[in-house]
């Protein structure tokens, strides 16, 4: 099959055999906001061609390609969501070229949405069925997701704008100014990150009353300007962990929940999260890389789009 | 006396008689980052001249003019701070043209600083000595201050970057996009503000897990794009009130503390805070306008710079 993770800024593809092994990879900057001439159809044809995919091979995509700004608007599926619900919501009617995995919606007074992460979650669960019983999956990124998995389902989740919040505060607020110019040692920067993580994780009233300390520590001469960004980075991450544990783990950091944390994502960012866990004295989270391809394969099997030689684990 | 509130972007001045009454006002865009030719000395001379002040009249200034980027770096005074401590810290040695009120510093693992607000606080206390026993002063602004007053002293305080956070998120993050273009009614916008205040005040884990709902509510069709800014404004303010009550009030909103809240500041912004208090079912806070002139007079009396005909209330 042809598996596509089609986001806002990039398009990644995998050619997969009937056992779910990756036989070829493809990457293009053809996110839904950066399409080539010919639009979605052209980008899709180039991906198939780049993967050397036989025209008869079925395909499945996930990500922002299924949003209102995508190729086709595929409505969100409500929580709790499992592979069967995702298959029901597949955006593929007769004549559609490319079926698209629906995103997932959390209803309530402060609703939330994901699109693409649901597929990575199903990939992680197909590779590690034991995580399906009860776990907390963290998917670091510009908009991090914290996801509660219960009984193989996405029970609830929360988006944390940690990466974007850090970026806009550094670039556009008074907090970013002292970090421009000036240098300091790696150990001073690492200490500042540590300090930020610990302070924010300990702040019961949240980030709001201590955010300005990223400036006060500089103004009072405690922190060199060049380390204030590391302190801020530690604070927003420490706050995410504190709040994520309360909102998704249903408990303060340190309780039993923490033993069931899985970080799904790219290496560098995941390691930064793991480092924060370590600084907080919490058990090391389990870690797994990008599982989009595995998720697309698992959902395609469930949908009968492909007939797997070895049935995808944890999905039947 | 000549009283000057000299900040980053503007310089305000008052000519005051021996009874502390304002006899003349002055305003110029000569903040410390926007000085006229001739620098601080020229801006000061223009202010005195604009006020028609006799050369023999004493003067006192407060604000960023006493910072490292100001006319003279006047070191912060540590909490707890009262008029006597501020007078001790006055930045005026022999030969100095203009004495400057020191800012106040809160020490600790997440320190905080203020410069200018300490003078407004002393002004409010000189006008309303009964607030000195025990109160919470809120000074709304780009960087709001929440201040705990005990026994006539600034016991502790916290800076909330609420105004700046809202501005950078609206202007530079994904949350601001839906609000561009499009219109909606005042009642829809007011409902959105209300919803944001209530949600954030009720979020025990803070703003982080619900911030993204400013987008999700739009994406799921609950909130029109044109009202997402009002929702975000309500959320950051609701979070400030929740966190401020915990961090400075030492209690959750609704407890006794709330009866001792005073809002010090300009009308429009203060009314927005008062509206949020009302939405949360809290008693109306006491309100007072800009008290910088009264504060400068009170501190000048305490310092012996002026000999008041009627001694400033609450300061002896």
XYZ file of C-alpha atoms in Angstrom:
632
model
C 0.000 0.000 0.000
C 0.875 3.692 -0.241
C 0.781 5.396 3.157
C 0.812 9.211 3.294
C 1.256 11.564 6.241
C 0.114 14.827 4.651
C 0.422 17.850 6.866
C 0.452 21.620 6.600
C 4.054 22.037 5.500
C 5.156 18.634 4.228
C 4.102 15.353 2.641
C 5.742 12.111 3.719
C 5.031 8.780 2.082
C 5.858 5.110 2.544
C 5.522 2.109 0.268
C 4.515 -0.826 2.465
C 4.323 -4.545 1.747
C 1.555 -6.891 2.840
C 3.344 -7.559 6.123
C 3.451 -3.885 7.007
C 7.159 -3.451 6.313
C 8.355 -0.214 4.785
C 9.829 -0.849 1.313
C 10.292 2.743 0.177
C 10.131 6.287 1.520
C 9.209 9.640 0.028
C 9.308 13.214 1.285
C 8.309 16.449 -0.428
C 7.631 20.003 0.797
C 4.110 19.655 -0.635
C 2.147 20.411 2.518
C -1.440 21.550 1.983
C -0.273 25.167 2.182
C 2.614 24.613 -0.297
C 1.173 22.559 -3.146
C 2.889 22.231 -6.531
C 1.238 23.267 -9.797
C -1.704 20.979 -10.317
C -2.639 21.052 -6.638
C -3.513 18.030 -4.538
C -3.859 15.646 -7.486
C -0.420 16.538 -8.819
C 1.253 16.241 -5.407
C -0.410 12.863 -4.923
C 0.626 11.597 -8.378
C 4.210 12.708 -7.719
C 4.244 10.876 -4.397
C 3.000 7.621 -5.974
C 5.486 8.003 -8.778
C 8.301 8.834 -6.370
C 7.532 5.671 -4.434
C 7.337 3.642 -7.653
C 3.876 2.468 -6.608
C 1.901 0.219 -8.957
C -1.314 2.048 -10.021
C -3.386 -0.782 -8.541
C -1.930 -0.360 -5.039
C -4.400 1.055 -2.514
C -3.499 4.206 -0.556
C -4.444 5.867 2.703
C -3.581 9.333 4.023
C -3.805 11.116 7.349
C -3.238 14.670 8.550
C -4.351 18.146 7.537
C -5.142 16.905 4.022
C -8.482 15.956 5.579
C -9.189 19.417 7.035
C -11.348 22.245 5.719
C -8.211 23.584 4.021
C -7.285 20.127 2.703
C -8.153 18.013 -0.327
C -11.447 16.980 1.211
C -13.049 17.958 4.517
C -13.285 14.756 6.560
C -15.350 15.394 9.701
C -13.802 14.667 13.101
C -14.763 11.479 14.947
C -15.756 12.052 18.590
C -13.937 10.600 21.626
C -13.745 7.832 22.662
C -12.205 6.788 19.348
C -10.681 3.478 18.280
C -9.660 2.048 14.890
C -13.227 0.917 14.150
C -14.549 4.471 14.690
C -11.770 5.882 12.545
C -12.618 3.415 9.769
C -16.291 4.396 9.944
C -15.247 8.002 9.518
C -12.855 7.427 6.634
C -13.296 10.130 4.071
C -13.710 7.909 1.015
C -16.819 7.621 -1.044
C -17.211 6.022 -4.454
C -15.026 7.803 -6.917
C -12.737 9.359 -4.330
C -9.114 8.938 -5.234
C -7.631 8.855 -1.776
C -9.258 7.765 1.495
C -8.279 9.996 4.451
C -8.274 9.105 8.151
C -10.576 11.428 10.106
C -9.231 13.541 12.946
C -10.561 13.154 16.477
C -12.648 15.641 18.443
C -13.020 15.974 22.197
C -16.379 17.526 23.040
C -17.128 19.655 26.100
C -17.024 23.284 27.201
C -13.393 23.557 26.055
C -13.308 21.199 23.081
C -10.124 20.004 21.446
C -9.131 18.522 18.087
C -6.343 16.446 16.561
C -5.641 15.479 12.965
C -2.788 13.110 12.167
C -1.878 12.230 15.761
C -4.743 9.691 15.942
C -2.951 7.706 13.240
C 0.367 7.786 15.070
C -1.423 6.609 18.204
C -2.934 3.639 16.346
C 0.520 2.868 14.980
C 2.062 2.891 18.442
C -0.739 0.655 19.742
C -0.361 -1.799 16.838
C 3.347 -2.103 17.641
C 2.851 -2.202 21.423
C -0.616 -3.637 22.133
C 0.145 -3.692 25.874
C -0.056 0.130 25.932
C -3.694 -0.042 24.867
C -5.032 -1.042 28.277
C -4.179 2.215 30.007
C -1.529 4.762 29.166
C -0.751 8.421 28.631
C 0.743 9.239 25.265
C 2.601 12.502 24.812
C 3.254 13.691 21.288
C 5.674 16.626 21.487
C 5.546 19.332 18.863
C 4.580 22.936 18.170
C 1.191 21.867 19.511
C 1.891 18.951 21.841
C -0.831 16.409 22.464
C -1.418 14.588 25.742
C -3.666 11.604 25.148
C -5.332 9.238 27.585
C -5.634 5.708 26.206
C -8.068 3.354 27.904
C -9.144 -0.040 26.541
C -7.524 0.579 23.159
C -9.427 3.831 22.723
C -8.500 7.499 22.636
C -10.454 8.376 25.765
C -9.590 12.066 25.952
C -6.772 14.427 25.063
C -5.477 17.969 25.361
C -3.433 20.171 23.063
C -0.631 22.211 24.649
C 0.639 25.104 22.565
C 3.998 24.861 24.327
C 6.227 25.084 21.251
C 4.330 27.986 19.711
C 3.990 29.800 23.039
C 7.759 29.601 23.551
C 8.418 30.795 19.999
C 6.108 33.823 20.091
C 7.258 34.877 23.563
C 10.919 34.661 22.542
C 10.411 36.439 19.251
C 7.776 39.036 20.079
C 7.603 39.660 23.838
C 9.835 41.454 26.312
C 11.063 38.046 27.542
C 13.039 37.387 24.368
C 15.088 40.586 24.375
C 17.857 39.720 26.856
C 18.697 36.536 24.931
C 19.724 38.481 21.832
C 23.462 38.770 21.641
C 25.603 37.630 24.524
C 26.815 34.124 25.209
C 27.101 31.806 28.134
C 28.282 28.282 28.837
C 26.308 25.109 28.195
C 26.249 24.329 31.900
C 24.733 27.723 32.755
C 22.117 27.185 30.054
C 21.390 23.690 31.282
C 21.020 24.987 34.857
C 18.587 27.631 33.618
C 16.490 25.003 31.809
C 16.486 22.853 34.950
C 15.480 25.804 37.102
C 12.595 26.622 34.761
C 11.290 23.054 34.709
C 11.369 22.747 38.490
C 9.790 26.137 39.190
C 6.907 25.655 36.779
C 6.197 22.089 37.838
C 6.004 23.302 41.448
C 3.750 26.295 40.752
C 0.284 25.291 41.902
C -1.302 28.388 40.440
C 0.227 27.716 37.036
C 2.529 29.598 34.731
C 0.863 33.037 34.912
C 2.330 34.271 38.216
C 5.902 33.147 37.407
C 6.214 33.767 33.660
C 7.635 37.250 34.270
C 10.443 35.737 36.362
C 12.161 35.006 33.035
C 12.753 38.751 32.996
C 13.105 39.393 36.737
C 15.880 36.815 37.046
C 17.759 38.726 34.360
C 17.009 42.199 35.741
C 18.139 41.182 39.236
C 21.362 39.705 37.848
C 20.652 36.074 38.731
C 20.472 34.804 35.153
C 22.613 35.968 32.215
C 20.566 37.201 29.246
C 21.822 34.378 27.037
C 20.287 31.784 29.396
C 16.849 33.352 29.768
C 15.555 31.452 26.723
C 16.562 28.137 28.298
C 14.827 29.146 31.520
C 11.664 30.049 29.596
C 11.866 26.790 27.636
C 12.129 24.874 30.911
C 9.184 26.802 32.389
C 6.754 26.179 29.529
C 7.746 22.499 29.459
C 7.517 22.123 33.242
C 4.100 23.763 33.138
C 2.982 21.409 30.354
C 4.035 18.386 32.398
C 2.361 19.667 35.577
C -0.855 20.597 33.779
C -0.827 17.536 31.510
C -0.573 15.215 34.483
C -3.519 16.954 36.136
C -5.688 17.295 33.042
C -4.943 13.974 31.336
C -3.239 11.861 33.979
C -5.924 12.889 36.463
C -3.246 13.253 39.097
C -0.262 15.326 40.144
C 3.135 14.247 38.800
C 4.693 11.522 40.900
C 1.687 9.283 41.300
C 1.229 5.867 39.702
C 0.095 7.286 36.393
C 3.579 8.332 35.597
C 4.645 4.739 35.049
C 2.328 4.541 32.045
C 3.687 7.460 30.035
C 4.762 6.953 26.421
C 6.403 9.669 24.335
C 5.694 9.342 20.624
C 7.778 11.482 18.294
C 11.060 12.617 16.872
C 14.226 11.995 18.832
C 15.549 15.443 19.778
C 12.298 16.864 21.116
C 11.342 13.609 22.845
C 14.688 13.564 24.624
C 14.024 17.085 25.908
C 10.760 15.847 27.432
C 12.500 12.797 28.874
C 15.138 15.091 30.376
C 12.414 17.169 32.065
C 10.860 13.994 33.493
C 14.258 13.051 34.851
C 14.778 16.501 36.414
C 11.441 16.110 38.150
C 12.517 12.770 39.601
C 9.889 10.895 37.604
C 10.402 7.429 36.092
C 11.720 7.454 32.536
C 8.839 7.451 30.037
C 8.732 4.801 27.325
C 9.697 6.237 23.970
C 8.848 5.422 20.387
C 9.629 7.208 17.102
C 7.244 8.361 14.390
C 4.568 5.690 14.003
C 2.490 7.263 11.223
C 3.311 4.539 8.662
C 2.442 1.759 11.112
C -0.793 3.542 11.985
C -1.847 3.972 8.365
C -1.141 0.285 7.761
C -3.134 -0.776 10.808
C -6.126 1.365 9.846
C -5.928 0.208 6.201
C -6.045 -3.409 7.412
C -9.034 -2.691 9.630
C -10.762 -0.977 6.713
C -10.117 -3.890 4.381
C -8.162 -1.590 2.073
C -5.287 -4.046 2.258
C -5.320 -7.706 3.163
C -2.421 -8.054 5.563
C -0.410 -11.261 5.493
C 0.170 -10.933 9.203
C -2.829 -9.304 10.812
C -1.988 -6.082 12.594
C -1.531 -6.736 16.270
C -3.868 -5.338 18.834
C -6.537 -4.304 16.408
C -8.791 -7.332 16.208
C 6.514 70.413 44.239
C 7.055 68.943 40.768
C 5.896 65.316 40.599
C 6.947 63.191 37.601
C 5.775 59.736 36.500
C 8.495 58.929 33.970
C 8.012 55.669 32.147
C 9.259 53.887 29.049
C 7.047 55.638 26.532
C 5.786 58.787 28.241
C 6.469 61.446 30.847
C 3.625 62.823 32.951
C 4.047 65.645 35.388
C 2.049 67.495 38.046
C 2.583 70.788 39.832
C 1.394 70.302 43.405
C 0.798 72.774 46.207
C 1.758 72.304 49.857
C -1.563 70.625 50.566
C -0.991 67.985 47.901
C -3.485 69.454 45.460
C -2.711 69.294 41.761
C -2.324 72.831 40.341
C -1.055 71.973 36.869
C -0.533 68.980 34.593
C 1.999 68.092 31.910
C 2.319 65.223 29.453
C 4.972 64.565 26.801
C 5.940 61.510 24.748
C 9.406 61.753 26.331
C 9.614 58.249 27.780
C 13.116 56.998 28.516
C 13.147 55.280 25.110
C 11.944 58.409 23.282
C 13.922 61.321 24.678
C 14.177 64.709 22.925
C 17.494 66.228 21.853
C 19.437 66.954 24.999
C 18.318 63.711 26.627
C 17.065 63.400 30.183
C 18.134 66.876 31.256
C 16.298 68.517 28.351
C 13.130 66.476 28.899
C 13.217 67.382 32.590
C 13.767 71.098 31.889
C 10.871 71.083 29.409
C 8.601 69.444 31.964
C 9.441 72.032 34.641
C 8.999 74.811 32.143
C 5.716 73.315 30.851
C 4.423 73.221 34.416
C 5.619 76.800 35.044
C 7.522 75.561 38.081
C 9.645 77.984 40.063
C 13.334 76.911 39.883
C 13.381 76.588 43.680
C 10.547 74.031 43.788
C 11.662 70.525 44.771
C 10.891 67.592 42.484
C 10.477 63.823 42.725
C 10.144 61.215 39.984
C 9.156 57.561 39.797
C 9.159 54.900 37.094
C 11.612 53.503 34.562
C 13.658 56.730 34.764
C 15.276 54.972 37.749
C 16.146 51.771 35.850
C 19.407 50.657 34.254
C 18.142 52.259 31.028
C 17.029 55.415 32.870
C 18.657 58.656 33.953
C 20.221 56.990 36.977
C 20.108 53.360 38.111
C 18.294 53.394 41.457
C 18.564 49.931 43.068
C 15.349 48.113 44.006
C 14.234 48.033 47.631
C 13.341 44.545 48.899
C 9.904 43.455 50.155
C 8.374 44.154 52.606
C 8.517 47.810 51.535
C 6.846 50.870 53.019
C 7.329 54.629 52.503
C 10.240 54.712 54.964
C 12.093 51.995 52.976
C 11.375 53.807 49.744
C 12.730 57.055 51.187
C 15.897 55.267 52.341
C 16.348 54.009 48.806
C 15.747 57.348 47.085
C 18.217 57.789 44.293
C 19.439 61.257 45.225
C 22.910 62.105 46.312
C 24.528 65.512 46.638
C 24.514 67.188 43.266
C 21.797 65.011 41.781
C 19.213 67.081 39.985
C 16.224 64.821 40.477
C 15.549 62.326 43.262
C 13.923 59.098 41.986
C 11.751 56.652 43.937
C 13.307 53.155 43.914
C 11.405 50.190 42.507
C 10.564 47.199 44.693
C 11.996 43.701 44.425
C 10.474 40.438 45.629
C 13.221 37.926 46.374
C 12.908 34.159 46.086
C 13.342 31.397 43.528
C 11.088 33.247 41.077
C 11.826 36.880 41.916
C 9.729 39.776 40.692
C 10.193 43.509 40.235
C 8.105 46.678 39.972
C 9.086 50.265 39.168
C 6.475 52.994 39.320
C 3.654 50.902 40.775
C 5.122 51.232 44.307
C 4.457 54.971 44.066
C 0.858 54.486 42.923
C 0.362 52.078 45.824
C 1.634 54.665 48.321
C -0.684 57.194 46.724
C -3.691 54.916 47.099
C -2.758 54.228 50.725
C -2.328 57.936 51.483
C -5.819 58.575 50.111
C -7.377 55.488 51.736
C -5.369 54.629 54.857
C -7.893 51.929 55.776
C -6.625 49.798 52.882
C -3.205 49.615 54.494
C -4.170 47.064 57.136
C -4.760 44.210 54.689
C -5.713 44.322 51.038
C -4.967 43.052 47.565
C -4.199 45.740 45.015
C -4.508 44.929 41.341
C -2.881 47.278 38.865
C -4.067 46.291 35.392
C -1.814 46.887 32.419
C 0.398 45.239 29.816
C 2.124 43.734 32.826
C -0.482 43.648 35.587
C 0.628 43.678 39.192
C -1.106 41.869 42.039
C 0.107 43.251 45.341
C -0.498 42.070 48.883
C -0.605 44.924 51.367
C -0.212 44.104 55.055
C 0.332 46.641 57.824
C 0.931 49.492 55.389
C 3.681 47.538 53.610
C 4.066 45.939 50.200
C 4.312 42.404 51.551
C 4.635 40.567 48.245
C 3.519 40.869 44.647
C 3.376 39.150 41.282
C 3.546 40.417 37.725
C 1.092 38.919 35.228
C 1.990 39.425 31.568
C -1.687 39.174 30.660
C -1.857 42.153 28.303
C 1.326 41.288 26.454
C 0.447 37.572 26.309
C -2.904 38.400 24.724
C -1.286 40.783 22.247
C 1.445 38.417 21.042
C -0.927 35.457 20.798
C -3.432 37.472 18.764
C -0.813 38.994 16.510
C 1.671 36.181 16.060
C 0.100 32.798 16.917
C -2.412 30.550 15.190
C -5.053 31.756 17.692
C -5.254 35.215 16.139
C -5.956 34.134 12.567
C -9.706 33.460 12.699
C -10.359 36.919 14.136
C -9.043 38.670 11.024
C -11.870 39.800 8.834
C -15.404 38.741 9.621
C -17.790 40.424 12.016
C -20.187 39.412 14.712
C -22.565 41.074 17.143
C -21.598 42.666 20.442
C -23.660 40.121 22.343
C -21.846 37.187 20.715
C -18.527 38.826 21.542
C -19.624 39.497 25.093
C -20.738 35.866 25.471
C -17.350 34.725 24.190
C -15.544 36.934 26.733
C -17.762 35.574 29.491
C -17.160 31.989 28.405
C -13.392 32.548 28.414
C -13.385 34.105 31.895
C -15.465 31.281 33.378
C -13.518 28.457 31.723
C -10.122 29.754 32.742
C -11.167 30.592 36.302
C -12.468 27.024 36.650
C -9.395 25.316 35.183
C -7.490 23.886 38.137
C -4.536 22.918 35.985
C -4.223 26.438 34.582
C -4.350 27.964 31.153
C -2.067 25.514 29.326
C -4.571 22.676 28.718
C -7.366 24.985 27.527
C -5.535 27.716 25.612
C -5.938 25.820 22.324
C -9.714 25.791 22.816
C -9.648 29.341 21.397
C -8.967 27.567 18.117
C -10.958 24.367 18.685
C -14.139 26.301 19.431
C -13.720 27.996 16.058
C -12.761 24.842 14.145
C -15.752 22.940 15.565
C -18.091 25.783 14.647
C -19.070 26.791 18.179
C -17.500 30.256 18.062
C -17.398 32.613 15.051
C -13.873 33.689 14.112
C -14.611 37.318 14.963
C -15.343 36.376 18.606
C -12.268 34.209 19.237
C -10.256 37.248 20.370
C -12.870 38.057 23.024
C -12.790 34.445 24.192
C -8.990 34.547 24.428
C -9.153 37.896 26.245
C -11.592 36.368 28.733
C -9.384 33.314 29.204
C -6.165 35.180 29.969
C -8.029 37.476 32.364
C -9.877 34.600 34.050
C -6.572 32.795 34.449
C -4.968 35.918 35.947
C -7.763 36.215 38.508
C -7.636 32.514 39.414
C -3.853 32.475 39.686
C -3.632 35.905 41.342
C -6.061 34.857 44.059
C -3.995 31.730 44.733
C -0.572 33.357 44.516
C -1.292 36.688 46.195
C -4.631 36.223 47.903
C -3.436 32.897 49.283
C -6.826 31.422 48.518
C -9.144 30.421 45.710
C -11.527 33.080 44.387
C -14.668 33.333 46.466
C -13.125 33.269 49.906
C -12.950 36.181 52.309
C -9.932 37.727 50.650
C -12.040 38.872 47.787
C -13.692 41.539 49.916
C -10.355 43.299 50.220
C -9.558 43.776 46.553
C -8.731 47.240 45.192
C -8.182 47.946 41.509
C -5.815 50.862 40.860
C -5.672 52.184 37.337
C -7.261 53.709 34.281
C -10.996 53.444 33.826
C -11.517 51.253 30.737
C -9.159 48.468 31.721
C -10.232 48.544 35.365
C -13.858 48.169 34.299
C -12.922 45.067 32.278
C -11.437 43.540 35.431
C -14.474 44.530 37.446
C -16.685 42.909 34.801
C -14.720 39.662 35.111
C -15.141 39.747 38.892
C -18.860 40.188 38.376
C -19.042 37.279 35.892
C -17.341 35.094 38.493
C -19.963 36.048 41.085
C -17.378 37.839 43.227
C -18.056 41.033 45.205
C -17.290 44.226 43.309
C -13.707 45.345 43.946
C -13.026 48.854 45.187
C -11.666 51.054 42.438
C -9.400 54.068 42.304
C -7.815 55.936 39.366
C -4.177 56.792 38.763
C -2.593 57.701 42.109
C 0.956 58.437 40.970
C 0.777 62.161 41.850
C -0.600 61.441 45.325
C 2.105 58.811 45.837
C 4.916 61.145 44.810
C 3.560 63.798 47.182
C 3.291 61.341 50.053
C 6.850 60.055 49.549
C 8.184 63.600 49.141
C 6.601 64.535 52.487
C 8.078 61.465 54.168
C 11.484 62.354 52.709
C 11.276 65.936 53.902
C 11.566 67.181 50.317
C 8.422 69.189 50.867
C 6.886 70.412 54.070
C 3.231 69.597 53.699
C 0.704 71.978 55.188
C -1.589 69.043 55.878
C 0.517 65.969 56.626
C -0.108 63.102 54.209
C -2.579 60.701 55.719
C -1.571 57.212 56.694
C 2.121 57.837 56.401
C 3.139 58.940 59.861
